[in-house]
Coordinates of C-alpha atoms in Angstrom, one line a residue:
X1372 CA 22.1 -5.5 -149.2
X1373 CA 20.5 -5.0 -145.8
X1374 CA 22.6 -3.9 -142.8
X1375 CA 22.6 -6.8 -140.4
X1376 CA 24.4 -7.0 -137.1
X1377 CA 24.3 -8.7 -133.7
X1378 CA 24.0 -6.9 -130.3
X1379 CA 23.0 -7.6 -126.8
X1380 CA 19.3 -7.3 -126.2
X1381 CA 17.8 -4.9 -123.7
X1382 CA 14.3 -4.6 -122.3
X1383 CA 13.3 -2.3 -125.1
X1384 CA 13.6 -5.3 -127.4
X1385 CA 11.3 -7.5 -125.3
X1386 CA 8.1 -7.1 -127.3
X1387 CA 9.9 -7.8 -130.6
X1388 CA 11.7 -10.8 -129.1
X1389 CA 8.5 -12.2 -127.6
X1390 CA 6.7 -11.8 -131.0
X1391 CA 9.5 -13.7 -132.7
X1392 CA 9.5 -16.5 -130.1
X1393 CA 5.7 -16.9 -130.3
X1394 CA 6.0 -17.0 -134.1
X1395 CA 8.8 -19.6 -133.9
X1396 CA 6.6 -21.7 -131.5
X1397 CA 3.8 -21.7 -134.1
X1398 CA 6.2 -22.5 -136.9
X1399 CA 7.5 -25.5 -135.0
X1400 CA 4.0 -26.7 -134.3
X1401 CA 3.0 -26.4 -138.0
X1402 CA 6.1 -28.5 -138.8
X1403 CA 4.9 -31.1 -136.3
X1404 CA 8.0 -30.6 -134.1
X1405 CA 7.3 -31.0 -130.4
X1406 CA 10.0 -28.3 -129.5
X1407 CA 8.7 -25.3 -127.4
X1408 CA 5.2 -26.6 -127.3
X1409 CA 4.8 -26.7 -123.5
X1410 CA 3.1 -23.6 -122.1
X1411 CA 5.9 -22.9 -119.7
X1412 CA 8.9 -22.8 -122.0
X1413 CA 10.0 -20.5 -123.4
X1414 CA 8.1 -18.0 -121.4
X1415 CA 8.2 -14.2 -120.7
X1416 CA 10.0 -14.6 -117.4
X1417 CA 12.8 -16.8 -118.9
X1418 CA 13.4 -14.2 -121.6
X1419 CA 13.2 -11.3 -119.2
X1420 CA 15.7 -13.0 -116.9
X1421 CA 18.1 -13.8 -119.8
X1422 CA 17.9 -10.2 -121.0
X1423 CA 18.6 -8.8 -117.5
X1424 CA 21.6 -11.3 -117.2
X1425 CA 22.9 -9.9 -120.5
X1426 CA 22.8 -13.3 -122.1
X1427 CA 20.2 -12.6 -124.8
X1428 CA 21.2 -11.2 -128.2
X1429 CA 19.2 -9.8 -131.1
X1430 CA 20.1 -9.7 -134.8
X1431 CA 19.2 -6.4 -136.3
X1432 CA 18.3 -6.1 -140.0
X1433 CA 17.6 -2.7 -141.4
X1434 CA 16.9 -1.4 -137.9
X1435 CA 14.4 -4.2 -136.9
X1436 CA 14.9 -7.1 -134.6
X1437 CA 15.1 -10.0 -137.1
X1438 CA 16.5 -12.8 -135.0
X1439 CA 17.2 -13.7 -131.4
X1440 CA 19.2 -16.2 -129.3
X1441 CA 21.0 -16.4 -126.0
X1442 CA 24.3 -17.7 -125.0
X1443 CA 25.8 -19.4 -122.0
X1444 CA 29.5 -18.8 -121.3
X1445 CA 31.0 -21.7 -119.4
X1446 CA 29.2 -24.6 -117.8
X1447 CA 25.7 -25.2 -119.3
X1448 CA 23.4 -27.3 -117.1
X1449 CA 21.7 -28.6 -120.2
X1450 CA 24.8 -30.6 -121.0
X1451 CA 24.6 -32.4 -117.6
X1452 CA 21.9 -34.5 -119.5
X1453 CA 24.3 -35.4 -122.3
X1454 CA 24.5 -39.1 -123.2
X1455 CA 26.6 -40.9 -125.8
X1456 CA 29.0 -37.9 -125.6
X1457 CA 32.0 -37.7 -127.9
X1458 CA 32.5 -34.0 -127.1
X1459 CA 36.1 -32.7 -127.2
X1460 CA 36.4 -31.7 -123.5
X1461 CA 39.9 -30.3 -123.8
X1462 CA 38.7 -26.8 -123.1
X1463 CA 36.8 -27.7 -119.9
X1464 CA 34.1 -25.2 -119.1
X1465 CA 35.8 -22.6 -121.3
X1466 CA 33.2 -22.6 -124.0
X1467 CA 30.1 -21.0 -125.4
X1468 CA 26.7 -22.6 -125.9
X1469 CA 24.1 -21.1 -128.2
X1470 CA 20.4 -21.5 -127.3
X1471 CA 16.9 -20.7 -128.6
X1472 CA 17.7 -19.3 -132.1
X1473 CA 14.7 -17.8 -133.6
X1474 CA 14.2 -15.7 -136.7
X1475 CA 11.3 -13.4 -137.4
X1476 CA 8.7 -14.7 -139.9
X1477 CA 9.0 -11.3 -141.6
X1478 CA 12.6 -12.3 -142.5
X1479 CA 12.2 -16.0 -143.2
X1480 CA 14.0 -17.3 -146.2
X1481 CA 16.8 -14.7 -146.0
X1482 CA 19.2 -17.1 -144.3
X1483 CA 19.5 -15.0 -141.1
X1484 CA 20.1 -18.1 -139.0
X1485 CA 23.4 -18.4 -140.8
X1486 CA 24.1 -14.7 -139.9
X1487 CA 23.4 -15.5 -136.3
X1488 CA 25.6 -18.5 -136.2
X1489 CA 28.5 -16.6 -137.9
X1490 CA 28.1 -13.7 -135.5
X1491 CA 28.2 -16.0 -132.5
X1492 CA 31.3 -17.7 -133.9
X1493 CA 32.9 -14.3 -134.2
X1494 CA 31.8 -13.4 -130.7
X1495 CA 33.4 -16.6 -129.4
X1496 CA 36.6 -15.8 -131.1
X1497 CA 36.6 -12.3 -129.7
X1498 CA 36.4 -13.8 -126.2
X1499 CA 39.2 -16.3 -127.1
X1500 CA 36.8 -19.2 -126.9
X1501 CA 37.5 -22.2 -129.2
X1502 CA 34.7 -24.6 -128.1
X1503 CA 31.2 -23.7 -129.3
X1504 CA 28.2 -25.9 -128.6
X1505 CA 24.6 -25.9 -129.7
X1506 CA 21.7 -28.4 -129.5
X1507 CA 18.4 -28.9 -131.2
X1508 CA 15.4 -31.1 -131.0
X1509 CA 15.7 -34.5 -132.7
X1510 CA 12.8 -33.6 -135.0
X1511 CA 14.0 -30.1 -136.0
X1512 CA 15.7 -31.1 -139.3
X1513 CA 15.7 -27.5 -140.5
X1514 CA 17.9 -26.4 -137.6
X1515 CA 20.1 -29.5 -137.8
X1516 CA 20.8 -28.7 -141.4
X1517 CA 21.8 -25.1 -140.5
X1518 CA 24.0 -26.3 -137.6
X1519 CA 25.7 -28.9 -139.8
X1520 CA 26.1 -26.5 -142.7
X1521 CA 27.9 -24.1 -140.3
X1522 CA 30.5 -26.7 -139.6
X1523 CA 29.2 -28.1 -136.2
X1524 CA 29.5 -31.9 -135.7
X1525 CA 27.0 -34.1 -133.8
X1526 CA 28.5 -35.4 -130.5
X1527 CA 25.7 -37.0 -128.5
X1528 CA 22.2 -36.6 -127.2
X1529 CA 20.7 -34.4 -124.5
X1530 CA 17.9 -36.3 -122.8
X1531 CA 15.7 -34.3 -120.4
X1532 CA 12.2 -35.2 -119.3
X1533 CA 10.6 -32.8 -121.8
X1534 CA 13.3 -32.5 -124.4
X1535 CA 15.5 -34.8 -126.5
X1536 CA 18.0 -33.2 -128.8
X1537 CA 21.2 -33.6 -130.6
X1538 CA 24.3 -31.9 -129.2
X1539 CA 26.7 -30.4 -131.6
X1540 CA 30.2 -28.9 -131.2
X1541 CA 32.5 -26.7 -133.3
X1542 CA 36.1 -26.3 -132.3
X1543 CA 37.6 -23.1 -133.8

């Protein structure tokens, strides 16, 4: 079994992260999913800023960056666009939101997205957070399946000018 763990990204990881993001963009395009298909998102500056703000994480498998994502602790501006919300708001802004999950095409089929989700749930628990949120594009059925399989429940829609996605929540 491969040694797999989550850690904060640093700028030494940038090229591996960017390669994974570019591959994910191509995969989404091949699946005819409009997510991440604009030239300005995600882009290198966004990823650099998230790494520098220590919000970006990498999944390491056998010493290689195999997956990536970033988290927002507290208020997430994306959820200002939430409609039809049935979110449990009892924790206020004391929550974690997971964004931009990507897995390297070299590791596809090894269920590493589930590792990422599990590791973020553990990270939330370690920070005494009980409310975890995630959203994905309405056409991204692969990610929707993974999110729901992890135990998240759908609680509304995020409707932005260039993005419409389902919002999910897991209370732990």
